[in-house]
PDB file of C-alpha atoms and ligand atoms in Angstrom:
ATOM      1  CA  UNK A  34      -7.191  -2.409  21.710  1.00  0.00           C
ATOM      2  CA  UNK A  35      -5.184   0.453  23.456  1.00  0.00           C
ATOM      3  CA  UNK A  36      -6.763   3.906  22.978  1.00  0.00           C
ATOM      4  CA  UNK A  37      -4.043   5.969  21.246  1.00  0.00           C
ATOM      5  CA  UNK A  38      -3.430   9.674  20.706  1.00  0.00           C
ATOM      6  CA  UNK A  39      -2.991  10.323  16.952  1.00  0.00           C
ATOM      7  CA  UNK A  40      -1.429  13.732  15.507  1.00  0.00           C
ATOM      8  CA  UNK A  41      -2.895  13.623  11.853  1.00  0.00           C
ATOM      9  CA  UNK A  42       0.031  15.591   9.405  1.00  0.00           C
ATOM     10  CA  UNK A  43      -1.859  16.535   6.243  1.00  0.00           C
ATOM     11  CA  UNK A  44      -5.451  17.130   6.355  1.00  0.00           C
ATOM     12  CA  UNK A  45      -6.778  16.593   2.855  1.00  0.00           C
ATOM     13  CA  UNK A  46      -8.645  13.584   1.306  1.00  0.00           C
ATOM     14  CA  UNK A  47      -7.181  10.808   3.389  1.00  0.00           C
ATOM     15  CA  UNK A  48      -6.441  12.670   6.176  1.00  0.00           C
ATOM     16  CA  UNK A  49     -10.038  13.183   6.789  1.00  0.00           C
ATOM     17  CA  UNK A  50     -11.498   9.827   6.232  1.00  0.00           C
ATOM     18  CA  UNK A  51      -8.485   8.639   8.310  1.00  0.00           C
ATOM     19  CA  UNK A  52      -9.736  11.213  10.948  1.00  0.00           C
ATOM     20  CA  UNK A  53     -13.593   9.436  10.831  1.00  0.00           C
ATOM     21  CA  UNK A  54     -12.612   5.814  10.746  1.00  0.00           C
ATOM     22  CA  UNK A  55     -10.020   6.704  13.887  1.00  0.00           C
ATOM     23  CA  UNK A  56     -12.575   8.436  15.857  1.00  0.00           C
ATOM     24  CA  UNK A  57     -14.979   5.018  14.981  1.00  0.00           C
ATOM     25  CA  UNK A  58     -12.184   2.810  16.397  1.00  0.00           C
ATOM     26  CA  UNK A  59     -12.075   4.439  19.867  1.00  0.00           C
ATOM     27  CA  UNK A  60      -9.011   6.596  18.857  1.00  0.00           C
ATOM     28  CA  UNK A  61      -7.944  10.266  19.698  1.00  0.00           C
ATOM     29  CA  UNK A  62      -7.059  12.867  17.311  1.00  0.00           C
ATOM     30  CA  UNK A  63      -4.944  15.309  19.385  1.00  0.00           C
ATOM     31  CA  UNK A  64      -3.377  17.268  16.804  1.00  0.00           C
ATOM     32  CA  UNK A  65      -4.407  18.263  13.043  1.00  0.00           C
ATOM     33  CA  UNK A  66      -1.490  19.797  10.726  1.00  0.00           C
ATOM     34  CA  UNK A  67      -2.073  20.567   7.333  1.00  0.00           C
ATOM     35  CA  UNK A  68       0.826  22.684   6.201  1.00  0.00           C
ATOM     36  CA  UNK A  69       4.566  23.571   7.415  1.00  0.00           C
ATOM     37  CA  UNK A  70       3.449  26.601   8.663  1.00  0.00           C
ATOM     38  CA  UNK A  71       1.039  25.595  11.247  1.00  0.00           C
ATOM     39  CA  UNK A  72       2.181  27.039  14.802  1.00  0.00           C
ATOM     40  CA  UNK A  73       0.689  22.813  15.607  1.00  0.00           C
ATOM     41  CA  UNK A  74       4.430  21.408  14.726  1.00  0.00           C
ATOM     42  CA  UNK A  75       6.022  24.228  17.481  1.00  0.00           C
ATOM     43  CA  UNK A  76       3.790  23.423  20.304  1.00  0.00           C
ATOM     44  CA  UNK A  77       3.645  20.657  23.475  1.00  0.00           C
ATOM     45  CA  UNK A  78       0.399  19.276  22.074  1.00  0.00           C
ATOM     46  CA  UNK A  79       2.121  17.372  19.125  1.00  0.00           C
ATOM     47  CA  UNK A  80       4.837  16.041  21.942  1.00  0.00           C
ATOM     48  CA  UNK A  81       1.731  14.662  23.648  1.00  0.00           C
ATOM     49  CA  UNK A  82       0.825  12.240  20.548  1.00  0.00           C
ATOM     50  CA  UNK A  83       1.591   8.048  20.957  1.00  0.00           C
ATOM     51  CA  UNK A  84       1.837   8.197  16.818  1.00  0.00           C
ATOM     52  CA  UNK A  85       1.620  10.565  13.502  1.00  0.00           C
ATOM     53  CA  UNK A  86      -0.041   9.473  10.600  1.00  0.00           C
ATOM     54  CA  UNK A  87       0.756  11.358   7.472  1.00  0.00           C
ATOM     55  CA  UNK A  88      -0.567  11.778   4.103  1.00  0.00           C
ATOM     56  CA  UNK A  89       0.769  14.582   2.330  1.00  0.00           C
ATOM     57  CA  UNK A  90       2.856  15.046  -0.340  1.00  0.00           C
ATOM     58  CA  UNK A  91       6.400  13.707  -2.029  1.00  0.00           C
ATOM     59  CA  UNK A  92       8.269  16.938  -1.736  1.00  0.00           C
ATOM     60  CA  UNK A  93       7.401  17.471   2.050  1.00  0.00           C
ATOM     61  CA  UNK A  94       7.400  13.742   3.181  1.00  0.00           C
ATOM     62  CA  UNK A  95      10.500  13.319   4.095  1.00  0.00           C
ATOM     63  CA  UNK A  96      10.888  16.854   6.403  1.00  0.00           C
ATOM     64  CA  UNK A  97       7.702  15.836   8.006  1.00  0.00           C
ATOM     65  CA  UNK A  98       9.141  11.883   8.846  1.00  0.00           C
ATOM     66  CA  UNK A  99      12.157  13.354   9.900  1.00  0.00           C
ATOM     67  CA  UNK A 100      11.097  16.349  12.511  1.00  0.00           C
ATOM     68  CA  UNK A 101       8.126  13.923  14.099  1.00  0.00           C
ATOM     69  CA  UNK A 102      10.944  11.070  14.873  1.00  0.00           C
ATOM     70  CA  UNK A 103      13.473  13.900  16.506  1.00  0.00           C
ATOM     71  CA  UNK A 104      10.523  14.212  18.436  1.00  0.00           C
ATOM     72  CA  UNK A 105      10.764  10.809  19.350  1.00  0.00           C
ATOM     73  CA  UNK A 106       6.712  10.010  17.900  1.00  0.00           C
ATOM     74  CA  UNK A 107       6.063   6.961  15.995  1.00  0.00           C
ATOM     75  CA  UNK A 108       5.047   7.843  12.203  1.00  0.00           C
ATOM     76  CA  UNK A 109       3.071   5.882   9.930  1.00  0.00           C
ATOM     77  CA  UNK A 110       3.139   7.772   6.447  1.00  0.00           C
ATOM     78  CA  UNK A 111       1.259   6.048   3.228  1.00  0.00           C
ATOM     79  CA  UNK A 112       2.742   9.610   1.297  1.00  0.00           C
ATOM     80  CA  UNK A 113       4.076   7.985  -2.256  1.00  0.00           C
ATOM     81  CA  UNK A 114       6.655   9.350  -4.691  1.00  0.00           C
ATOM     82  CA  UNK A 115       9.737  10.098  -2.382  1.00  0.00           C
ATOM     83  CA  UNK A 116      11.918   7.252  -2.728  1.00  0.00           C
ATOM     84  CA  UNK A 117      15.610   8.599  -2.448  1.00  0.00           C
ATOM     85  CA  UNK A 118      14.394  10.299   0.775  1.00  0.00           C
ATOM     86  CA  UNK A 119      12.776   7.124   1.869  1.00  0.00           C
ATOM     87  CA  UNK A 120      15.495   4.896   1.271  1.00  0.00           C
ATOM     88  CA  UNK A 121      17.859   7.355   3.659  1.00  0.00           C
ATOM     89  CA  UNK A 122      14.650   7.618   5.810  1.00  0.00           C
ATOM     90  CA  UNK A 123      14.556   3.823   6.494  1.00  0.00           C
ATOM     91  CA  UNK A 124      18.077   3.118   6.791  1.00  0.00           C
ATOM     92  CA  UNK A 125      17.855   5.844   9.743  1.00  0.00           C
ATOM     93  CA  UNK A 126      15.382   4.191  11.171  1.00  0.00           C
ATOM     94  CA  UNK A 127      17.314   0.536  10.928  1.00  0.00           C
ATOM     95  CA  UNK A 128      20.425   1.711  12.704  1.00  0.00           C
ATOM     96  CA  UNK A 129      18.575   3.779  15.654  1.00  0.00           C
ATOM     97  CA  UNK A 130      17.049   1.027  17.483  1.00  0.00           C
ATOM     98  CA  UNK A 131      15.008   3.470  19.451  1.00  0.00           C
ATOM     99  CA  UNK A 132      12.819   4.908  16.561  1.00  0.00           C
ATOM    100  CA  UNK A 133       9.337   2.941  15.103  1.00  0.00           C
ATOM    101  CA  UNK A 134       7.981   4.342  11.434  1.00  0.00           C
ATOM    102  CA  UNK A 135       6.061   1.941   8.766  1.00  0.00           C
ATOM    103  CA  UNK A 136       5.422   3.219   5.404  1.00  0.00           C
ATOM    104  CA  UNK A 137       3.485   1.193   2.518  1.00  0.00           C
ATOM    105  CA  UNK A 138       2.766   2.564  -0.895  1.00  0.00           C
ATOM    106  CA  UNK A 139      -0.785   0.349  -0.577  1.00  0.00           C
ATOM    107  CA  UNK A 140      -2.527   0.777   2.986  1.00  0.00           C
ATOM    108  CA  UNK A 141      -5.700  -1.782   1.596  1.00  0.00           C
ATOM    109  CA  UNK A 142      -6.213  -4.810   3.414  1.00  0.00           C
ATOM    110  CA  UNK A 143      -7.641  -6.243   0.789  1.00  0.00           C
ATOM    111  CA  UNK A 144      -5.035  -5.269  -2.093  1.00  0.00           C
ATOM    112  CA  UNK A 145      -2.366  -6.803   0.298  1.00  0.00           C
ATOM    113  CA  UNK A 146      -4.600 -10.176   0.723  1.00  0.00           C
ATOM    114  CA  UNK A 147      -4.895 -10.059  -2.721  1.00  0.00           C
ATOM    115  CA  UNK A 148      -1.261  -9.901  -2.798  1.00  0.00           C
ATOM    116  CA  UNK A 149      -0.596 -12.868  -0.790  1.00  0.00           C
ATOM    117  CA  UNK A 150      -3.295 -15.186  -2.266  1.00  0.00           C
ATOM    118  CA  UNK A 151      -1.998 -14.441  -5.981  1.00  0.00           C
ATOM    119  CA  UNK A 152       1.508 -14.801  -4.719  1.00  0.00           C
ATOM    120  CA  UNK A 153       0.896 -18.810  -3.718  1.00  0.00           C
ATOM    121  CA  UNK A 154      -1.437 -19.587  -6.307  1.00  0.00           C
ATOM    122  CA  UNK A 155       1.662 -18.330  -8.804  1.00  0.00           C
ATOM    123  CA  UNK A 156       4.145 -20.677  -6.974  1.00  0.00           C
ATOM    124  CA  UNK A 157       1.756 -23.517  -7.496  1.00  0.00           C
ATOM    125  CA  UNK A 158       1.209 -22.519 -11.454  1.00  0.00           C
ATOM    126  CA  UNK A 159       4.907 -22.384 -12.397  1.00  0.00           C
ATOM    127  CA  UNK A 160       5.160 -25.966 -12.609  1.00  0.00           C
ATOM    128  CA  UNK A 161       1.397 -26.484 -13.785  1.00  0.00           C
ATOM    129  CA  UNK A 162       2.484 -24.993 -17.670  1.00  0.00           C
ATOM    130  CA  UNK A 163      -1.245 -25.351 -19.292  1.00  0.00           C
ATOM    131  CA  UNK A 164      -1.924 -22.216 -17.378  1.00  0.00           C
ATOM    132  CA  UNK A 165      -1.024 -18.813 -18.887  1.00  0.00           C
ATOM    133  CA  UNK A 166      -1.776 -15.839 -16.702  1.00  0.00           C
ATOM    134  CA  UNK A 167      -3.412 -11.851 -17.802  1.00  0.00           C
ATOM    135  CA  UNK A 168      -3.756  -9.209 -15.498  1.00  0.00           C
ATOM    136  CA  UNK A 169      -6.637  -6.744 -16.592  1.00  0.00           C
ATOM    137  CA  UNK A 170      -6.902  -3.399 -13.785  1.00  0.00           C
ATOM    138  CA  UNK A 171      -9.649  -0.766 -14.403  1.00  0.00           C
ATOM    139  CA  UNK A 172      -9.617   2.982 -13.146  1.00  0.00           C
ATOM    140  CA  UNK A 173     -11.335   5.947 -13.000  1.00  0.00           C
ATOM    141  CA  UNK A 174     -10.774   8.284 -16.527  1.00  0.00           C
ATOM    142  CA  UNK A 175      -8.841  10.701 -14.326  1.00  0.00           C
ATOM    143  CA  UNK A 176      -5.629   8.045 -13.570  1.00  0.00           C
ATOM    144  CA  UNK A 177      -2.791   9.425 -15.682  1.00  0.00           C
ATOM    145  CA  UNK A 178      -0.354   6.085 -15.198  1.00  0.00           C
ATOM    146  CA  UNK A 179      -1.291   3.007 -17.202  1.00  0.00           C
ATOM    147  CA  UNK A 180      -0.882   0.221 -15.969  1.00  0.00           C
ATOM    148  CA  UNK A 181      -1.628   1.080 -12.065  1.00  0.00           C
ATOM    149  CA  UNK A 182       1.200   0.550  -9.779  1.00  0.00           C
ATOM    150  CA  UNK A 183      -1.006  -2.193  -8.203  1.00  0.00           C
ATOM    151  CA  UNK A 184      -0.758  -3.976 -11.443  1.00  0.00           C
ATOM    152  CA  UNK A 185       2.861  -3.988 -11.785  1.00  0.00           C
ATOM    153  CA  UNK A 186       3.464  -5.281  -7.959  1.00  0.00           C
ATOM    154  CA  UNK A 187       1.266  -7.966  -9.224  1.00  0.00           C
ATOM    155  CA  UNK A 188       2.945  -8.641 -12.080  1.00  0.00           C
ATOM    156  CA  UNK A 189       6.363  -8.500 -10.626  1.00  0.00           C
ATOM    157  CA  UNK A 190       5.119 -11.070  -8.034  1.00  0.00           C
ATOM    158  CA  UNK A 191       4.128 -13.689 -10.608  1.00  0.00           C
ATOM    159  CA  UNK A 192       6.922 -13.228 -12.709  1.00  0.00           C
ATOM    160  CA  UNK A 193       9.182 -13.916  -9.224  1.00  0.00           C
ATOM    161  CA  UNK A 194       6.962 -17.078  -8.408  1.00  0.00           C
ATOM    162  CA  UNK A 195       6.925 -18.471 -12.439  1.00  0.00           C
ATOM    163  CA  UNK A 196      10.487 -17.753 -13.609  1.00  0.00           C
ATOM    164  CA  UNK A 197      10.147 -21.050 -15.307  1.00  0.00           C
ATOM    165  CA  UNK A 198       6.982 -19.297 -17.613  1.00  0.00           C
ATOM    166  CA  UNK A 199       7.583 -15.179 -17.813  1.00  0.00           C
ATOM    167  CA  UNK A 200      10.289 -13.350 -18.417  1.00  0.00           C
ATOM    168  CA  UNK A 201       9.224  -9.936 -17.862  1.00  0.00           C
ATOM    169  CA  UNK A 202       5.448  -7.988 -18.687  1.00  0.00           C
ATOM    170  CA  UNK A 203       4.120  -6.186 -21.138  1.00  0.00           C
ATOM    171  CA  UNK A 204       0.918  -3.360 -21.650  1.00  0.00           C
ATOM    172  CA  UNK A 205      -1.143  -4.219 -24.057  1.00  0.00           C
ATOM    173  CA  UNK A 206      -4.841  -4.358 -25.511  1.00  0.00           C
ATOM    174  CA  UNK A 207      -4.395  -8.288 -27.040  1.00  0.00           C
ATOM    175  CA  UNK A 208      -2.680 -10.794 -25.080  1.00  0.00           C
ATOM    176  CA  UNK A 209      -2.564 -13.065 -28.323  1.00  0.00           C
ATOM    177  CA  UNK A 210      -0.082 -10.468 -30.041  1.00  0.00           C
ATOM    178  CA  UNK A 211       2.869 -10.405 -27.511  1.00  0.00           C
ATOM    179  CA  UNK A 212       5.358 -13.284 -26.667  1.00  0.00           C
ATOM    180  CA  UNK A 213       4.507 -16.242 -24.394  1.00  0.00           C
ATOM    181  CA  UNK A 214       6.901 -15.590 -21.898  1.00  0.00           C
ATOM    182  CA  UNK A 215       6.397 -11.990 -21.454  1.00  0.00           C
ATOM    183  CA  UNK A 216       2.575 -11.352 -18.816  1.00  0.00           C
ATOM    184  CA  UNK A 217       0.269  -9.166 -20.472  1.00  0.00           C
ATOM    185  CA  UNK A 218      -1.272  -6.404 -18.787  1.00  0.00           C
ATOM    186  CA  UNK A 219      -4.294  -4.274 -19.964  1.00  0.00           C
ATOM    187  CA  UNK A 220      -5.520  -1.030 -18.396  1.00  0.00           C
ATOM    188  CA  UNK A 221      -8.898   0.870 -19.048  1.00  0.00           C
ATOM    189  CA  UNK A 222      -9.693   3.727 -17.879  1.00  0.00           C
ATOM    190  CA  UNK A 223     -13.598   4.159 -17.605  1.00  0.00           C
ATOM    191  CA  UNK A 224     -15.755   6.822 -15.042  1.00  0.00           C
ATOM    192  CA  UNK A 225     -15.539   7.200 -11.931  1.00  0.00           C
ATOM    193  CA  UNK A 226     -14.017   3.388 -11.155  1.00  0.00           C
ATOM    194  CA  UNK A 227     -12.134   3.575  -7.483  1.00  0.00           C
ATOM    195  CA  UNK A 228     -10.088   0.445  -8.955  1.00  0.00           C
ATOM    196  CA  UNK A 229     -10.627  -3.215 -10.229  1.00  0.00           C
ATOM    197  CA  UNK A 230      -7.873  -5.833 -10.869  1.00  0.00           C
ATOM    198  CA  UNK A 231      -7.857  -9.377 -12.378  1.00  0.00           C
ATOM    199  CA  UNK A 232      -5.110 -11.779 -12.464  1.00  0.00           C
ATOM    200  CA  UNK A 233      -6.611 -14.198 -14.750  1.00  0.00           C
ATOM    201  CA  UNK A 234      -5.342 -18.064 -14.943  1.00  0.00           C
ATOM    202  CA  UNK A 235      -6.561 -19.667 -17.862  1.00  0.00           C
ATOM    203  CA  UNK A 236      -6.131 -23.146 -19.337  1.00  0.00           C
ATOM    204  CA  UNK A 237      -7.652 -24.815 -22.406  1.00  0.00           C
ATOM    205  CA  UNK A 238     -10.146 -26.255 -19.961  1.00  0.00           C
ATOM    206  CA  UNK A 239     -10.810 -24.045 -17.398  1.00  0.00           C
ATOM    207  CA  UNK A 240     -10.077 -20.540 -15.974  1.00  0.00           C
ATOM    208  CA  UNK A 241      -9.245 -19.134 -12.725  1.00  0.00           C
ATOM    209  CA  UNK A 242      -9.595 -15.893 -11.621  1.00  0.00           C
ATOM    210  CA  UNK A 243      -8.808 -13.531  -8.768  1.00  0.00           C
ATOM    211  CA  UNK A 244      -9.969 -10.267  -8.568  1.00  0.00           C
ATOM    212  CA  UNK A 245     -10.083  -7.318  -6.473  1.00  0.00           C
ATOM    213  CA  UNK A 246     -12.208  -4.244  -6.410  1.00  0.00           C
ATOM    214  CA  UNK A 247     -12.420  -1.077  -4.121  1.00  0.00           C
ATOM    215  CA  UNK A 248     -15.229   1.084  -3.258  1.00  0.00           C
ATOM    216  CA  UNK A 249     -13.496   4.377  -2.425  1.00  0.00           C
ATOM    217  CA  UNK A 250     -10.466   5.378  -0.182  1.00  0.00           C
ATOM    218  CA  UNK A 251     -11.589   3.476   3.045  1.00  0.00           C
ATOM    219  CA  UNK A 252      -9.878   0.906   2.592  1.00  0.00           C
ATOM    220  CA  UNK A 253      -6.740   2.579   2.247  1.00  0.00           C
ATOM    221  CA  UNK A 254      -7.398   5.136   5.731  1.00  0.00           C
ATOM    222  CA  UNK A 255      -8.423   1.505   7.484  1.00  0.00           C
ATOM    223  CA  UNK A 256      -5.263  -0.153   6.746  1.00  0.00           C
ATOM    224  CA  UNK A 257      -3.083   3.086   8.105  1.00  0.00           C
ATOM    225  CA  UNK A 258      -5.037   2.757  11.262  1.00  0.00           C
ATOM    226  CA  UNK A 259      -4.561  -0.814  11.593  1.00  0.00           C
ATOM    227  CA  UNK A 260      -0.985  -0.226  10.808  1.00  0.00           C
ATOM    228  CA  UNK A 261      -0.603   2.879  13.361  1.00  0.00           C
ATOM    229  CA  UNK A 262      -2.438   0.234  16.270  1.00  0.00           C
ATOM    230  CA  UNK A 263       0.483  -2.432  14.511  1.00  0.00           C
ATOM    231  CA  UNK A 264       3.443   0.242  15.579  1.00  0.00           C
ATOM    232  CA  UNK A 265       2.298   1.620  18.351  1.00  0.00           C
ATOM    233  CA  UNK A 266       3.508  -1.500  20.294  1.00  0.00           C
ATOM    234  CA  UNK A 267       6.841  -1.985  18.079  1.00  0.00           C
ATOM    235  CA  UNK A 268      10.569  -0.527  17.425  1.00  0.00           C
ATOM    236  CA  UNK A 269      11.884  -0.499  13.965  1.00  0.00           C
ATOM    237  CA  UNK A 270      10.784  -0.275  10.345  1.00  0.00           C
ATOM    238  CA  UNK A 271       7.554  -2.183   8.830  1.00  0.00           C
ATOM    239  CA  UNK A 272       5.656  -2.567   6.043  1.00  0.00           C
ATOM    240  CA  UNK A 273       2.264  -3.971   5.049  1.00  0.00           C
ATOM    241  CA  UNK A 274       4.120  -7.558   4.404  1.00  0.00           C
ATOM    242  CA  UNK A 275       5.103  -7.741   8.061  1.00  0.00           C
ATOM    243  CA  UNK A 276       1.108  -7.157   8.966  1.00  0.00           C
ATOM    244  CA  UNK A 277      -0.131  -9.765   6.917  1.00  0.00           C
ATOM    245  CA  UNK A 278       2.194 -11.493   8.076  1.00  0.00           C
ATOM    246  CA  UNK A 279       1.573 -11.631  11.483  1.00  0.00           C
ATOM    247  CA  UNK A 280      -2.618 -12.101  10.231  1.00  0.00           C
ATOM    248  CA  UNK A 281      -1.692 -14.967   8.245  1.00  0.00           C
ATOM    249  CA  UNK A 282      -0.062 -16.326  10.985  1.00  0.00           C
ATOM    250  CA  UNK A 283      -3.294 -16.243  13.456  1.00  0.00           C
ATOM    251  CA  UNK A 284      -5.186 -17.383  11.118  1.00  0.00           C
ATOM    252  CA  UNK A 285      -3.077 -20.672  10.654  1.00  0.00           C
TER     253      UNK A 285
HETATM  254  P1  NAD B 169      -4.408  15.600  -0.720  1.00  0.00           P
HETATM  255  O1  NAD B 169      -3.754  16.503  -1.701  1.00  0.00           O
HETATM  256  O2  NAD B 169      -5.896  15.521  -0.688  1.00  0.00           O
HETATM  257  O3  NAD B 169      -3.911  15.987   0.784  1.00  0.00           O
HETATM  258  C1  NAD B 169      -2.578  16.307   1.114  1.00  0.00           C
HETATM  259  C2  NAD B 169      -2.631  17.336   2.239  1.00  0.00           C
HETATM  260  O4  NAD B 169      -1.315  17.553   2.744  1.00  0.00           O
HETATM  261  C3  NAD B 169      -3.155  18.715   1.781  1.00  0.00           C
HETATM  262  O5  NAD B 169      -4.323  19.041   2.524  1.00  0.00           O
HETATM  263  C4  NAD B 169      -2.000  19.688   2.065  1.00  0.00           C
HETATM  264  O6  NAD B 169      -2.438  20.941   2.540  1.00  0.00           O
HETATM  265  C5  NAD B 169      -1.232  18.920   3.147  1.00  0.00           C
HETATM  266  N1  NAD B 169       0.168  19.342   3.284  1.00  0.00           N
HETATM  267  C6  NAD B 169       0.998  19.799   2.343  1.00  0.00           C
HETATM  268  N2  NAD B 169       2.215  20.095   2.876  1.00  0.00           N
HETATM  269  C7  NAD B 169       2.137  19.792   4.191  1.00  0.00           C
HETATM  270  C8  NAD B 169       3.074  19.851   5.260  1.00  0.00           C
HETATM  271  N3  NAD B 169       4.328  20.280   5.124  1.00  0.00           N
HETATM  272  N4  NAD B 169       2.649  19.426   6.471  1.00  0.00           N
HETATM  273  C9  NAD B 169       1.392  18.986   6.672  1.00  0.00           C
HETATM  274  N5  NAD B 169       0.470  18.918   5.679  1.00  0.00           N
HETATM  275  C10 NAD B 169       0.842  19.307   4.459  1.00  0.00           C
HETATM  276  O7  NAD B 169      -3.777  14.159  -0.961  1.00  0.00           O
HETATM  277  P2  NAD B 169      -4.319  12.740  -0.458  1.00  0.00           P
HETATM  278  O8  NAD B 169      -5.244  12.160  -1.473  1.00  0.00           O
HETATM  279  O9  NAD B 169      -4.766  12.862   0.954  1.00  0.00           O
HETATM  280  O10 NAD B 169      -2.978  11.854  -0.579  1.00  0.00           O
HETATM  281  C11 NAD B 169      -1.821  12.221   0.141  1.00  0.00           C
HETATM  282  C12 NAD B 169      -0.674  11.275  -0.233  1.00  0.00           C
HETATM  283  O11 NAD B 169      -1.026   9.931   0.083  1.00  0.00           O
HETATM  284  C13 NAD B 169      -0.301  11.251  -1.726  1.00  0.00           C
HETATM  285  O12 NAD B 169       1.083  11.077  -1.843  1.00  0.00           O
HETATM  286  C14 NAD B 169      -1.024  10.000  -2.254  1.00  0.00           C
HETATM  287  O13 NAD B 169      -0.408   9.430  -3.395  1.00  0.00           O
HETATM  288  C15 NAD B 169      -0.860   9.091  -1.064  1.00  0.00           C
HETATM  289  N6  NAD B 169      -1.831   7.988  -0.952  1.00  0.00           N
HETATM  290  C16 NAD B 169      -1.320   6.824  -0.492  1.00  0.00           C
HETATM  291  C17 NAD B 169      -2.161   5.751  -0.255  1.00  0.00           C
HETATM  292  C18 NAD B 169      -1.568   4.496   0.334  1.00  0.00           C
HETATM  293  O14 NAD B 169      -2.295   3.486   0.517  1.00  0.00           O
HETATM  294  N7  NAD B 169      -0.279   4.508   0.675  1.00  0.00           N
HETATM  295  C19 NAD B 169      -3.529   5.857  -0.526  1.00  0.00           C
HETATM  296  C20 NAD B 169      -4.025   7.076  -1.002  1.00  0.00           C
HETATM  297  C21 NAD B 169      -3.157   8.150  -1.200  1.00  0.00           C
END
């Protein structure tokens, strides 16, 4: 894997562990900005950077994108809650051949691999109808949305692969009380849980079950590396689905 030179833009909680697990993968950190002000986005040590990761925040995503691709530097940004910008951002980037960004709302490996193996066992399920599916997702007490956003991709996903079973979901504490065709989803929030989600198949005989559970924010600042090493070699737009992707595809 080819050494690169990384210019980290925002410097707080992922920005750090993205800083450790870059330096443990043989990378460079050449440049660390953490605000708009810093003299860092003026000077010829930013220009000298093969990519920018950034993690900061919605209302200065977009500037940030923007200036580092003028500059001509790849960007990888996992910064959530900008969409209007992003849309423009991307549609840039799809009509100027010569520029490379990939943004995902979920850096984790394993969320994504979650993603994919729930996807195809949904496709299989929509014509096997003694299966009904629940999605249960626990998170720390702090977590002000209910149900996570990781949830509803999930649900969205099944609902996709089963239109012949659900119509649409639903949050609630008791599967039994809502319609068949609408997926139930329950959230609790509980301590200090990084994040745990079920997507539960159950049958009067049997049950399957798939589940996913984090340990902290690693995952995520692993998966923005392994999609800045993904860029570095590419034109265009990308998200975590084209990654997978191209993993699934080895490993066929
Ligand atoms: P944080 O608040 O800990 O860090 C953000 C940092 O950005 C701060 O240190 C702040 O000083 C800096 N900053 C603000 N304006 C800046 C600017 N103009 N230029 C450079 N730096 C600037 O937040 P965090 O937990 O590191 O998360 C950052 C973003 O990433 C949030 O939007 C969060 O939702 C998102 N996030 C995404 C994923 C994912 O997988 N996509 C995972 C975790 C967090």
């Amino acid at each position: 894997m080819k050494s690169l030179k990384i210019a980290l833009i925002g410097y707080g909680r992922m920005g750090r562990i993205i800083e450790e697990i870059a330096l443990s993968r043989g990378h460079q950190v050449v440049a660390t900005i953490d605000s708009k002000d810093s003299p860092l986005w003026q000077s010829s040590t930013l220009a000298t950077a093969d990519i920018a990761i950034e993690f900061t925040s919605p209302s200065v995503a977009a500037s940030n994108c923007s200036t580092l691709l003028d500059m001509g530097i790849p960007v990888v940004s996992g910064t959530t809650g900008w969409n209007d910008e992003l849309t423009s951002l991307i549609e840039r980037v799809k009509t100027d051949h010569s520029l490379s960004f990939f943004w995902a709302s979920n850096f984790s490996i394993g969320v994504n691999l979650f993603f994919a193996l729930n996807r195809q066992l949904a496709r299989v399920m929509n014509s096997i109808m003694e299966y009904h599916v629940s999605i249960e997702e626990t998170h720390h007490k702090h977590k002000l949305d209910a149900p996570s956003g990781t949830a509803i991709t999930l649900a969205e996903e099944i609902i996709e692969e089963m239109p012949e079973k659900y119509k649409g979901w639903a949050l609630t504490p008791n599967s039994a009380s809502i319609e068949e065709n609408i997926l139930p989803i329950s959230s609790t929030r509980l301590g200090e849980v990084p994040g745990i989600h079920t997507a539960r198949y159950t049958s009067p005989v049997d049950v399957i079950e798939l589940k996913h559970e984090a340990f902290g924010r690693q995952g995520f600042a692993l998966g923005a590396l392994m999609a800045a090493e993904f860029l570095a070699e590419r034109k265009g737009f990308y998200t975590m689905q084209d990654m997978m992707a191209l993993f699934i595809k080895k490993s066929c």
